[in-house]
Amino acid sequence: MYTVKEAARRTGLTEHAIRFYTDKGLVPSVQRDEHNVRMFDEQSIDWLYGIRCLKQSGMSIETMKTYVDLCLEGEATVARRSAIMLELKQQAIAELEEANRRIAHLEEKTALYEAILEQRSLDTTNPGTWERLRKFHGDVFYAPAPVSGQGSSSELKKIKS
Amino acid sequence: MYTVKEAARRTGLTEHAIRFYTDKGLVPSVQRDEHNVRMFDEQSIDWLYGIRCLKQSGMSIETMKTYVDLCLEGEATVARRSAIMLELKQQAIAELEEANRRIAHLEEKTALYEAILEQRSLDTTNPGTWERLRKFHGDVFYAPAPVSGQGSSSELKKIKS
DNA sequence: GGCTTGCCTTCGTGTTACACGAAGGTCTTA
DNA sequence: TAAGACCTTCGTGTAACACGAAGGCAAGCC
């Protein structure tokens, strides 16, 4: 039987996290001794490993609770658990796509900054100067179509050089 | 000049978010009228668009504040702003890799579940039953090395097939 | 004048998954 | 008997808002 500290050492989780998980009911086999101290047996350690794994998969605590409860019900719930994992995978794929969009977006911006630094372009990344720039290329900074264009300035050429 | 509601309509942000951003100092050009009501001019709308864009890039509010302040200082800060964007891109790339890891991980799990559902494998996804399974293949569920290794994974081939 | 409607304000709580510290209890050891 | 090490619970803080409450203000309507 292990204390929180030992369980932390064995699982790689922090003591705080382990208390948090046990309090959330994610470690069904955990017991308390006569001084109300959490005691972990091998099965509890297994559960903690499982939790850590689910966390790595991006599962929320709430879903973990559902998942754990389904596990306790036994093999009859395999299909439902499978569905949870599939949904999680869909979510991960969505995050992947989001990350890809961000990178593409940031790629543009960093390229733009590079151009500015090399004096090849105007500074369109500062919203404070858009009024001056709007009529030329006011939509480099942000992805969707910006405000309806008005505003003018002729000192731009000076910067362009 | 626009109210919060109109600014929300024009920028696609919620009214709550707009109040939040203005209170954080991310919209330097915003004013208040005689009744303490926020008033947005075209430049304020530009700033809001910029904020929305930065948010889409995954930038934190704190960093946005830094970024906005740098913008206000003018073109002398282009290099520092560029550095912020580069860092953000690195972060996005890291998130991308994390998402890829998750998907690979979940791919295994969903495949395993499929195998279980097709009666081709034991249920190794339930930590509550690992005691029974540990001697067979206790490390399918979680990614890193599990409990101090006893048990072999020689039965894995049967599942993989 | 008074009421309703609609917009605005500030303030305060809830969210997620813990991190962190405080205050206090218990056991062991010097 | 006191220190040290460990545990407990409780409470606050985090990020980026969402949401609702309570209240102010102006305009329109009867």
mmCIF file of C-alpha atoms (C1' of nucleotides) in Angstrom:
data_model
loop_
_atom_site.group_PDB
_atom_site.id
_atom_site.type_symbol
_atom_site.label_atom_id
_atom_site.label_comp_id
_atom_site.label_asym_id
_atom_site.label_seq_id
_atom_site.Cartn_x
_atom_site.Cartn_y
_atom_site.Cartn_z
ATOM 1 C CA MET A 1 0.000 0.000 0.000
ATOM 2 C CA TYR A 2 1.282 3.413 -0.982
ATOM 3 C CA THR A 3 0.787 6.939 0.257
ATOM 4 C CA VAL A 4 0.091 9.866 -2.031
ATOM 5 C CA LYS A 5 3.755 10.667 -2.191
ATOM 6 C CA GLU A 6 4.740 7.156 -3.219
ATOM 7 C CA ALA A 7 1.944 6.977 -5.742
ATOM 8 C CA ALA A 8 3.190 10.251 -7.186
ATOM 9 C CA ARG A 9 6.674 8.870 -7.510
ATOM 10 C CA ARG A 10 5.452 5.687 -9.134
ATOM 11 C CA THR A 11 3.058 7.282 -11.603
ATOM 12 C CA GLY A 12 4.867 10.491 -12.440
ATOM 13 C CA LEU A 13 1.848 12.534 -11.431
ATOM 14 C CA THR A 14 2.071 15.313 -8.855
ATOM 15 C CA GLU A 15 0.677 14.793 -5.376
ATOM 16 C CA HIS A 16 -1.784 17.591 -6.015
ATOM 17 C CA ALA A 17 -3.021 15.921 -9.154
ATOM 18 C CA ILE A 18 -3.420 12.571 -7.423
ATOM 19 C CA ARG A 19 -5.492 14.073 -4.620
ATOM 20 C CA PHE A 20 -7.522 15.884 -7.224
ATOM 21 C CA TYR A 21 -8.192 12.707 -9.188
ATOM 22 C CA THR A 22 -9.087 10.634 -6.155
ATOM 23 C CA ASP A 23 -11.437 13.347 -4.916
ATOM 24 C CA LYS A 24 -13.107 13.310 -8.324
ATOM 25 C CA GLY A 25 -13.759 9.593 -8.019
ATOM 26 C CA LEU A 26 -11.372 8.586 -10.776
ATOM 27 C CA VAL A 27 -9.585 6.029 -8.615
ATOM 28 C CA PRO A 28 -12.324 3.691 -7.419
ATOM 29 C CA SER A 29 -10.053 1.314 -5.550
ATOM 30 C CA VAL A 30 -8.406 3.903 -3.313
ATOM 31 C CA GLN A 31 -8.970 3.453 0.439
ATOM 32 C CA ARG A 32 -8.452 5.529 3.570
ATOM 33 C CA ASP A 33 -6.665 4.331 6.682
ATOM 34 C CA GLU A 34 -7.726 5.031 10.272
ATOM 35 C CA HIS A 35 -6.283 8.562 10.030
ATOM 36 C CA ASN A 36 -8.154 9.349 6.854
ATOM 37 C CA VAL A 37 -4.984 8.981 4.813
ATOM 38 C CA ARG A 38 -5.323 7.836 1.207
ATOM 39 C CA MET A 39 -3.895 4.367 0.645
ATOM 40 C CA PHE A 40 -3.135 3.112 -2.862
ATOM 41 C CA ASP A 41 -2.764 -0.539 -3.774
ATOM 42 C CA GLU A 42 -1.507 -1.897 -7.071
ATOM 43 C CA GLN A 43 -4.895 -1.587 -8.670
ATOM 44 C CA SER A 44 -5.106 2.065 -7.627
ATOM 45 C CA ILE A 45 -1.752 2.645 -9.250
ATOM 46 C CA ASP A 46 -3.147 1.041 -12.383
ATOM 47 C CA TRP A 47 -6.060 3.398 -12.340
ATOM 48 C CA LEU A 48 -3.739 6.344 -11.926
ATOM 49 C CA TYR A 49 -1.738 5.203 -14.919
ATOM 50 C CA GLY A 50 -4.956 4.911 -16.848
ATOM 51 C CA ILE A 51 -5.960 8.430 -15.872
ATOM 52 C CA ARG A 52 -2.605 9.780 -16.911
ATOM 53 C CA CYS A 53 -2.997 8.074 -20.223
ATOM 54 C CA LEU A 54 -6.468 9.473 -20.762
ATOM 55 C CA LYS A 55 -5.167 12.915 -19.892
ATOM 56 C CA GLN A 56 -2.499 12.547 -22.535
ATOM 57 C CA SER A 57 -5.266 11.760 -24.960
ATOM 58 C CA GLY A 58 -6.853 15.095 -24.155
ATOM 59 C CA MET A 59 -9.849 13.753 -22.257
ATOM 60 C CA SER A 60 -11.621 16.053 -19.809
ATOM 61 C CA ILE A 61 -12.037 15.095 -16.166
ATOM 62 C CA GLU A 62 -15.765 14.872 -16.604
ATOM 63 C CA THR A 63 -15.436 12.452 -19.488
ATOM 64 C CA MET A 64 -12.850 10.481 -17.549
ATOM 65 C CA LYS A 65 -15.360 10.086 -14.765
ATOM 66 C CA THR A 66 -17.897 8.730 -17.220
ATOM 67 C CA TYR A 67 -15.277 6.468 -18.693
ATOM 68 C CA VAL A 68 -14.156 5.124 -15.334
ATOM 69 C CA ASP A 69 -17.734 4.438 -14.304
ATOM 70 C CA LEU A 70 -18.274 2.544 -17.535
ATOM 71 C CA CYS A 71 -15.138 0.536 -16.867
ATOM 72 C CA LEU A 72 -16.516 -0.431 -13.478
ATOM 73 C CA GLU A 73 -19.629 -1.745 -15.113
ATOM 74 C CA GLY A 74 -17.505 -4.199 -17.016
ATOM 75 C CA GLU A 75 -17.305 -5.506 -20.519
ATOM 76 C CA ALA A 76 -20.876 -4.726 -21.356
ATOM 77 C CA THR A 77 -19.838 -1.094 -21.764
ATOM 78 C CA VAL A 78 -17.058 -1.666 -24.250
ATOM 79 C CA ALA A 79 -19.059 -0.240 -27.104
ATOM 80 C CA ARG A 80 -19.801 2.957 -25.231
ATOM 81 C CA ARG A 81 -16.183 3.343 -24.199
ATOM 82 C CA SER A 82 -15.167 2.810 -27.761
ATOM 83 C CA ALA A 83 -17.495 5.589 -28.824
ATOM 84 C CA ILE A 84 -15.912 7.942 -26.313
ATOM 85 C CA MET A 85 -12.495 7.219 -27.743
ATOM 86 C CA LEU A 86 -13.678 7.751 -31.264
ATOM 87 C CA GLU A 87 -15.144 11.083 -30.333
ATOM 88 C CA LEU A 88 -11.906 12.016 -28.646
ATOM 89 C CA LYS A 89 -10.059 11.176 -31.798
ATOM 90 C CA GLN A 90 -12.360 13.387 -33.824
ATOM 91 C CA GLN A 91 -11.663 16.175 -31.390
ATOM 92 C CA ALA A 92 -7.928 15.653 -31.695
ATOM 93 C CA ILE A 93 -8.223 15.791 -35.456
ATOM 94 C CA ALA A 94 -10.106 19.056 -35.194
ATOM 95 C CA GLU A 95 -7.340 20.445 -33.000
ATOM 96 C CA LEU A 96 -4.815 19.343 -35.556
ATOM 97 C CA GLU A 97 -6.612 21.227 -38.263
ATOM 98 C CA GLU A 98 -6.866 24.289 -36.063
ATOM 99 C CA ALA A 99 -3.136 24.150 -35.427
ATOM 100 C CA ASN A 100 -2.518 23.891 -39.141
ATOM 101 C CA ARG A 101 -4.661 26.924 -39.818
ATOM 102 C CA ARG A 102 -2.810 28.875 -37.173
ATOM 103 C CA ILE A 103 0.543 27.966 -38.547
ATOM 104 C CA ALA A 104 -0.463 28.951 -42.060
ATOM 105 C CA HIS A 105 -1.759 32.221 -40.707
ATOM 106 C CA LEU A 106 1.374 32.893 -38.692
ATOM 107 C CA GLU A 107 3.513 31.915 -41.603
ATOM 108 C CA GLU A 108 2.021 34.806 -43.504
ATOM 109 C CA LYS A 109 2.577 37.206 -40.675
ATOM 110 C CA THR A 110 6.138 36.253 -40.015
ATOM 111 C CA ALA A 111 6.868 36.499 -43.711
ATOM 112 C CA LEU A 112 5.319 39.942 -43.708
ATOM 113 C CA TYR A 113 7.429 41.021 -40.770
ATOM 114 C CA GLU A 114 10.484 39.743 -42.494
ATOM 115 C CA ALA A 115 9.602 41.839 -45.500
ATOM 116 C CA ILE A 116 9.121 44.879 -43.329
ATOM 117 C CA LEU A 117 12.406 44.328 -41.596
ATOM 118 C CA GLU A 118 14.048 44.112 -44.965
ATOM 119 C CA GLN A 119 12.347 47.357 -45.969
ATOM 120 C CA ARG A 120 10.420 45.627 -48.661
ATOM 121 C CA SER A 121 6.980 46.462 -47.270
ATOM 122 C CA LEU A 122 4.924 48.813 -45.157
ATOM 123 C CA ASP A 123 4.068 48.007 -41.595
ATOM 124 C CA THR A 124 0.558 46.628 -41.926
ATOM 125 C CA THR A 125 0.682 44.673 -38.697
ATOM 126 C CA ASN A 126 -0.104 47.632 -36.475
ATOM 127 C CA PRO A 127 -3.852 48.297 -36.299
ATOM 128 C CA GLY A 128 -3.081 51.814 -35.124
ATOM 129 C CA THR A 129 -1.835 52.711 -38.571
ATOM 130 C CA TRP A 130 -4.530 51.071 -40.610
ATOM 131 C CA GLU A 131 -6.306 54.277 -41.284
ATOM 132 C CA ARG A 132 -3.302 55.350 -43.301
ATOM 133 C CA LEU A 133 -2.952 52.009 -44.961
ATOM 134 C CA ARG A 134 -6.505 50.921 -45.448
ATOM 135 C CA LYS A 135 -6.871 52.063 -48.993
ATOM 136 C CA PHE A 136 -3.774 50.194 -50.074
ATOM 137 C CA HIS A 137 -3.780 46.821 -48.417
ATOM 138 C CA GLY A 138 -5.631 46.969 -45.185
ATOM 139 C CA ASP A 139 -6.397 43.291 -44.981
ATOM 140 C CA VAL A 140 -2.993 41.729 -44.625
ATOM 141 C CA PHE A 141 -3.115 41.726 -40.869
ATOM 142 C CA TYR A 142 -6.290 39.839 -40.353
ATOM 143 C CA ALA A 143 -7.839 36.951 -42.129
ATOM 144 C CA PRO A 144 -11.445 37.991 -42.874
ATOM 145 C CA ALA A 145 -12.521 41.067 -44.779
ATOM 146 C CA PRO A 146 -11.905 44.203 -42.729
ATOM 147 C CA VAL A 147 -13.918 47.370 -42.294
ATOM 148 C CA SER A 148 -15.347 49.171 -45.250
ATOM 149 C CA GLY A 149 -12.544 51.194 -46.650
ATOM 150 C CA GLN A 150 -12.170 54.897 -46.319
ATOM 151 C CA GLY A 151 -9.229 56.943 -45.223
ATOM 152 C CA SER A 152 -6.281 58.126 -47.199
ATOM 153 C CA SER A 153 -2.725 59.175 -46.962
ATOM 154 C CA SER A 154 0.030 60.031 -49.312
ATOM 155 C CA GLU A 155 3.003 59.795 -47.038
ATOM 156 C CA LEU A 156 3.064 56.116 -47.717
ATOM 157 C CA LYS A 157 5.423 56.327 -50.641
ATOM 158 C CA LYS A 158 7.981 57.863 -48.411
ATOM 159 C CA ILE A 159 8.002 54.670 -46.357
ATOM 160 C CA LYS A 160 7.954 52.433 -49.357
ATOM 161 C CA SER A 161 11.252 53.647 -50.719
ATOM 162 C CA MET B 1 -18.998 56.260 -33.220
ATOM 163 C CA TYR B 2 -20.323 52.889 -32.163
ATOM 164 C CA THR B 3 -21.597 51.372 -28.965
ATOM 165 C CA VAL B 4 -20.483 48.011 -27.664
ATOM 166 C CA LYS B 5 -23.392 46.354 -29.384
ATOM 167 C CA GLU B 6 -22.617 47.864 -32.749
ATOM 168 C CA ALA B 7 -18.930 47.090 -32.396
ATOM 169 C CA ALA B 8 -19.885 43.488 -31.631
ATOM 170 C CA ARG B 9 -21.994 43.333 -34.756
ATOM 171 C CA ARG B 10 -19.264 44.811 -36.890
ATOM 172 C CA THR B 11 -16.413 42.703 -35.577
ATOM 173 C CA GLY B 12 -18.135 39.407 -34.921
ATOM 174 C CA LEU B 13 -16.971 39.445 -31.300
ATOM 175 C CA THR B 14 -19.403 39.138 -28.406
ATOM 176 C CA GLU B 15 -20.258 42.166 -26.313
ATOM 177 C CA HIS B 16 -18.738 40.449 -23.317
ATOM 178 C CA ALA B 17 -15.490 39.878 -25.131
ATOM 179 C CA ILE B 18 -15.347 43.479 -26.304
ATOM 180 C CA ARG B 19 -15.820 44.819 -22.794
ATOM 181 C CA PHE B 20 -13.204 42.376 -21.608
ATOM 182 C CA TYR B 21 -10.698 43.509 -24.218
ATOM 183 C CA THR B 22 -11.266 47.191 -23.675
ATOM 184 C CA ASP B 23 -10.925 46.753 -19.920
ATOM 185 C CA LYS B 24 -7.624 44.977 -20.525
ATOM 186 C CA GLY B 25 -6.331 47.947 -22.452
ATOM 187 C CA LEU B 26 -6.244 46.210 -25.810
ATOM 188 C CA VAL B 27 -8.211 48.941 -27.561
ATOM 189 C CA PRO B 28 -6.199 52.094 -26.944
ATOM 190 C CA SER B 29 -8.409 54.399 -28.993
ATOM 191 C CA VAL B 30 -11.669 53.630 -27.215
ATOM 192 C CA GLN B 31 -13.336 56.550 -25.454
ATOM 193 C CA ARG B 32 -16.144 57.045 -22.927
ATOM 194 C CA ASP B 33 -19.026 59.448 -23.341
ATOM 195 C CA GLU B 34 -20.548 61.603 -20.626
ATOM 196 C CA HIS B 35 -22.465 58.616 -19.266
ATOM 197 C CA ASN B 36 -19.359 56.435 -19.054
ATOM 198 C CA VAL B 37 -20.440 54.498 -22.131
ATOM 199 C CA ARG B 38 -17.724 53.020 -24.326
ATOM 200 C CA MET B 39 -17.567 54.682 -27.739
ATOM 201 C CA PHE B 40 -15.734 53.066 -30.626
ATOM 202 C CA ASP B 41 -14.498 54.930 -33.690
ATOM 203 C CA GLU B 42 -13.153 53.363 -36.876
ATOM 204 C CA GLN B 43 -9.710 52.974 -35.392
ATOM 205 C CA SER B 44 -11.141 51.177 -32.380
ATOM 206 C CA ILE B 45 -12.884 48.791 -34.727
ATOM 207 C CA ASP B 46 -9.549 48.230 -36.420
ATOM 208 C CA TRP B 47 -7.984 47.379 -33.094
ATOM 209 C CA LEU B 48 -10.786 44.965 -32.338
ATOM 210 C CA TYR B 49 -10.233 43.258 -35.670
ATOM 211 C CA GLY B 50 -6.569 43.032 -34.861
ATOM 212 C CA ILE B 51 -7.305 41.505 -31.468
ATOM 213 C CA ARG B 52 -9.601 38.972 -33.025
ATOM 214 C CA CYS B 53 -6.908 38.063 -35.466
ATOM 215 C CA LEU B 54 -4.312 37.660 -32.744
ATOM 216 C CA LYS B 55 -6.725 35.494 -30.834
ATOM 217 C CA GLN B 56 -7.121 33.290 -33.880
ATOM 218 C CA SER B 57 -3.368 32.966 -33.887
ATOM 219 C CA GLY B 58 -3.523 31.580 -30.373
ATOM 220 C CA MET B 59 -1.995 34.580 -28.621
ATOM 221 C CA SER B 60 -2.683 35.066 -24.916
ATOM 222 C CA ILE B 61 -4.268 38.245 -23.605
ATOM 223 C CA GLU B 62 -1.109 39.116 -21.758
ATOM 224 C CA THR B 63 0.981 38.833 -24.886
ATOM 225 C CA MET B 64 -1.619 40.788 -26.821
ATOM 226 C CA LYS B 65 -1.239 43.591 -24.314
ATOM 227 C CA THR B 66 2.500 43.590 -24.852
ATOM 228 C CA TYR B 67 1.973 43.501 -28.590
ATOM 229 C CA VAL B 68 -0.501 46.358 -28.585
ATOM 230 C CA ASP B 69 1.800 48.486 -26.470
ATOM 231 C CA LEU B 70 4.607 47.826 -28.910
ATOM 232 C CA CYS B 71 2.353 48.821 -31.775
ATOM 233 C CA LEU B 72 1.654 52.109 -30.046
ATOM 234 C CA GLU B 73 5.341 52.803 -29.853
ATOM 235 C CA GLY B 74 5.495 52.693 -33.612
ATOM 236 C CA GLU B 75 7.770 51.265 -36.217
ATOM 237 C CA ALA B 76 10.772 51.081 -33.959
ATOM 238 C CA THR B 77 9.268 48.009 -32.357
ATOM 239 C CA VAL B 78 8.774 45.997 -35.515
ATOM 240 C CA ALA B 79 11.628 43.651 -34.697
ATOM 241 C CA ARG B 80 10.224 42.850 -31.270
ATOM 242 C CA ARG B 81 6.756 42.306 -32.671
ATOM 243 C CA SER B 82 8.228 40.040 -35.270
ATOM 244 C CA ALA B 83 9.902 38.018 -32.526
ATOM 245 C CA ILE B 84 6.574 37.605 -30.751
ATOM 246 C CA MET B 85 5.014 36.239 -33.903
ATOM 247 C CA LEU B 86 7.864 33.848 -34.479
ATOM 248 C CA GLU B 87 7.532 32.530 -30.959
ATOM 249 C CA LEU B 88 3.822 32.137 -31.459
ATOM 250 C CA LYS B 89 4.502 30.134 -34.573
ATOM 251 C CA GLN B 90 6.862 27.860 -32.676
ATOM 252 C CA GLN B 91 4.136 27.352 -30.126
ATOM 253 C CA ALA B 92 1.620 26.514 -32.800
ATOM 254 C CA ILE B 93 4.014 23.982 -34.256
ATOM 255 C CA ALA B 94 4.426 22.389 -30.843
ATOM 256 C CA GLU B 95 0.646 22.142 -30.548
ATOM 257 C CA LEU B 96 0.523 20.552 -33.926
ATOM 258 C CA GLU B 97 2.986 17.899 -32.857
ATOM 259 C CA GLU B 98 1.065 17.310 -29.661
ATOM 260 C CA ALA B 99 -2.124 16.821 -31.652
ATOM 261 C CA ASN B 100 -0.326 14.375 -33.905
ATOM 262 C CA ARG B 101 0.879 12.377 -30.929
ATOM 263 C CA ARG B 102 -2.609 12.287 -29.506
ATOM 264 C CA ILE B 103 -4.103 11.094 -32.717
ATOM 265 C CA ALA B 104 -1.520 8.356 -33.078
ATOM 266 C CA HIS B 105 -2.227 7.323 -29.526
ATOM 267 C CA LEU B 106 -5.964 7.355 -30.008
ATOM 268 C CA GLU B 107 -5.613 5.547 -33.261
ATOM 269 C CA GLU B 108 -4.135 2.635 -31.346
ATOM 270 C CA LYS B 109 -6.868 2.716 -28.765
ATOM 271 C CA THR B 110 -9.718 2.863 -31.191
ATOM 272 C CA ALA B 111 -8.152 0.053 -33.154
ATOM 273 C CA LEU B 112 -7.904 -1.956 -29.973
ATOM 274 C CA TYR B 113 -11.526 -1.304 -29.143
ATOM 275 C CA GLU B 114 -12.484 -2.383 -32.583
ATOM 276 C CA ALA B 115 -10.591 -5.599 -32.051
ATOM 277 C CA ILE B 116 -12.344 -6.150 -28.745
ATOM 278 C CA LEU B 117 -15.707 -5.491 -30.271
ATOM 279 C CA GLU B 118 -14.909 -8.019 -32.939
ATOM 280 C CA GLN B 119 -13.960 -10.521 -30.230
ATOM 281 C CA ARG B 120 -10.396 -10.614 -31.406
ATOM 282 C CA SER B 121 -8.869 -9.387 -28.165
ATOM 283 C CA LEU B 122 -9.222 -9.154 -24.405
ATOM 284 C CA ASP B 123 -10.465 -5.961 -22.848
ATOM 285 C CA THR B 124 -7.248 -4.207 -21.884
ATOM 286 C CA THR B 125 -8.727 -0.749 -21.784
ATOM 287 C CA ASN B 126 -10.238 -1.124 -18.343
ATOM 288 C CA PRO B 127 -7.663 -0.453 -15.623
ATOM 289 C CA GLY B 128 -9.866 -2.319 -13.187
ATOM 290 C CA THR B 129 -9.043 -5.573 -14.937
ATOM 291 C CA TRP B 130 -5.348 -5.065 -15.360
ATOM 292 C CA GLU B 131 -4.500 -7.301 -12.492
ATOM 293 C CA ARG B 132 -5.856 -10.174 -14.514
ATOM 294 C CA LEU B 133 -4.229 -8.968 -17.672
ATOM 295 C CA ARG B 134 -0.932 -7.715 -16.429
ATOM 296 C CA LYS B 135 0.901 -10.943 -17.087
ATOM 297 C CA PHE B 136 -0.296 -10.850 -20.679
ATOM 298 C CA HIS B 137 -0.010 -7.361 -22.054
ATOM 299 C CA GLY B 138 -0.480 -4.742 -19.403
ATOM 300 C CA ASP B 139 0.957 -1.904 -21.407
ATOM 301 C CA VAL B 140 -1.411 -1.552 -24.276
ATOM 302 C CA PHE B 141 -3.595 0.963 -22.528
ATOM 303 C CA TYR B 142 -1.040 3.587 -21.719
ATOM 304 C CA ALA B 143 1.810 4.961 -23.725
ATOM 305 C CA PRO B 144 4.860 5.082 -21.441
ATOM 306 C CA ALA B 145 6.341 2.175 -19.521
ATOM 307 C CA PRO B 146 3.872 1.119 -16.842
ATOM 308 C CA VAL B 147 4.447 -0.372 -13.425
ATOM 309 C CA SER B 148 7.815 -1.900 -12.735
ATOM 310 C CA GLY B 149 7.994 -4.436 -15.432
ATOM 311 C CA GLN B 150 6.798 -7.799 -14.670
ATOM 312 C CA GLY B 151 4.890 -9.464 -17.415
ATOM 313 C CA SER B 152 5.688 -9.906 -21.034
ATOM 314 C CA SER B 153 3.881 -8.709 -24.089
ATOM 315 C CA SER B 154 4.304 -11.836 -26.090
ATOM 316 C CA GLU B 155 0.596 -12.158 -26.733
ATOM 317 C CA LEU B 156 0.480 -8.895 -28.565
ATOM 318 C CA LYS B 157 1.134 -10.453 -31.895
ATOM 319 C CA LYS B 158 -2.115 -12.241 -31.703
ATOM 320 C CA ILE B 159 -3.958 -8.941 -31.459
ATOM 321 C CA LYS B 160 -1.928 -7.133 -34.020
ATOM 322 C CA SER B 161 -2.660 -9.662 -36.709
ATOM 323 C "C1'" DG C 1 -45.789 62.055 -14.457
ATOM 324 C "C1'" DG C 2 -45.015 57.352 -14.553
ATOM 325 C "C1'" DC C 3 -44.127 52.970 -16.940
ATOM 326 C "C1'" DT C 4 -41.857 50.039 -20.150
ATOM 327 C "C1'" DT C 5 -38.190 49.008 -23.222
ATOM 328 C "C1'" DG C 6 -33.593 48.799 -24.343
ATOM 329 C "C1'" DC C 7 -29.126 49.794 -23.890
ATOM 330 C "C1'" DC C 8 -25.388 50.570 -21.029
ATOM 331 C "C1'" DT C 9 -22.575 50.040 -16.610
ATOM 332 C "C1'" DT C 10 -20.070 47.302 -12.774
ATOM 333 C "C1'" DC C 11 -19.655 43.323 -10.050
ATOM 334 C "C1'" DG C 12 -19.579 38.633 -9.006
ATOM 335 C "C1'" DT C 13 -19.703 33.820 -9.934
ATOM 336 C "C1'" DG C 14 -18.778 29.594 -12.902
ATOM 337 C "C1'" DT C 15 -15.844 27.240 -16.044
ATOM 338 C "C1'" DT C 16 -11.021 23.500 -16.489
ATOM 339 C "C1'" DA C 17 -7.431 21.134 -14.310
ATOM 340 C "C1'" DC C 18 -4.882 21.612 -11.480
ATOM 341 C "C1'" DA C 19 -0.706 24.617 -8.617
ATOM 342 C "C1'" DC C 20 0.288 26.417 -4.523
ATOM 343 C "C1'" DG C 21 0.186 27.805 0.146
ATOM 344 C "C1'" DA C 22 -1.911 27.905 4.838
ATOM 345 C "C1'" DA C 23 -3.431 25.887 8.958
ATOM 346 C "C1'" DG C 24 -3.681 21.977 11.403
ATOM 347 C "C1'" DG C 25 -3.467 16.864 12.643
ATOM 348 C "C1'" DT C 26 -0.533 12.645 13.319
ATOM 349 C "C1'" DC C 27 3.474 9.800 13.610
ATOM 350 C "C1'" DT C 28 8.280 9.101 14.404
ATOM 351 C "C1'" DT C 29 12.630 10.327 16.096
ATOM 352 C "C1'" DA C 30 16.229 12.835 18.727
ATOM 353 C "C1'" DT D 1 9.173 17.646 24.504
ATOM 354 C "C1'" DA D 2 10.125 19.443 20.346
ATOM 355 C "C1'" DA D 3 11.376 18.989 15.557
ATOM 356 C "C1'" DG D 4 10.641 16.976 11.105
ATOM 357 C "C1'" DA D 5 8.082 14.657 7.781
ATOM 358 C "C1'" DC D 6 4.039 13.418 6.197
ATOM 359 C "C1'" DC D 7 -0.749 13.751 5.765
ATOM 360 C "C1'" DT D 8 -5.422 16.274 5.751
ATOM 361 C "C1'" DT D 9 -8.872 20.055 4.190
ATOM 362 C "C1'" DC D 10 -9.720 24.553 2.581
ATOM 363 C "C1'" DG D 11 -9.108 28.511 -0.060
ATOM 364 C "C1'" DT D 12 -7.094 31.255 -3.634
ATOM 365 C "C1'" DG D 13 -5.120 31.905 -8.317
ATOM 366 C "C1'" DT D 14 -4.735 30.853 -13.155
ATOM 367 C "C1'" DA D 15 -7.010 32.082 -18.781
ATOM 368 C "C1'" DA D 16 -10.495 33.947 -21.311
ATOM 369 C "C1'" DC D 17 -14.266 34.812 -21.235
ATOM 370 C "C1'" DA D 18 -19.868 33.444 -20.434
ATOM 371 C "C1'" DC D 19 -23.529 34.619 -17.989
ATOM 372 C "C1'" DG D 20 -26.607 36.763 -14.891
ATOM 373 C "C1'" DA D 21 -27.812 40.313 -11.402
ATOM 374 C "C1'" DA D 22 -28.558 44.916 -10.007
ATOM 375 C "C1'" DG D 23 -28.776 49.383 -11.294
ATOM 376 C "C1'" DG D 24 -28.405 53.864 -14.253
ATOM 377 C "C1'" DC D 25 -29.936 56.426 -18.204
ATOM 378 C "C1'" DA D 26 -32.722 57.952 -22.204
ATOM 379 C "C1'" DA D 27 -36.606 57.663 -25.157
ATOM 380 C "C1'" DG D 28 -41.258 56.505 -26.318
ATOM 381 C "C1'" DC D 29 -46.027 55.925 -24.906
ATOM 382 C "C1'" DC D 30 -50.387 56.652 -22.262
#
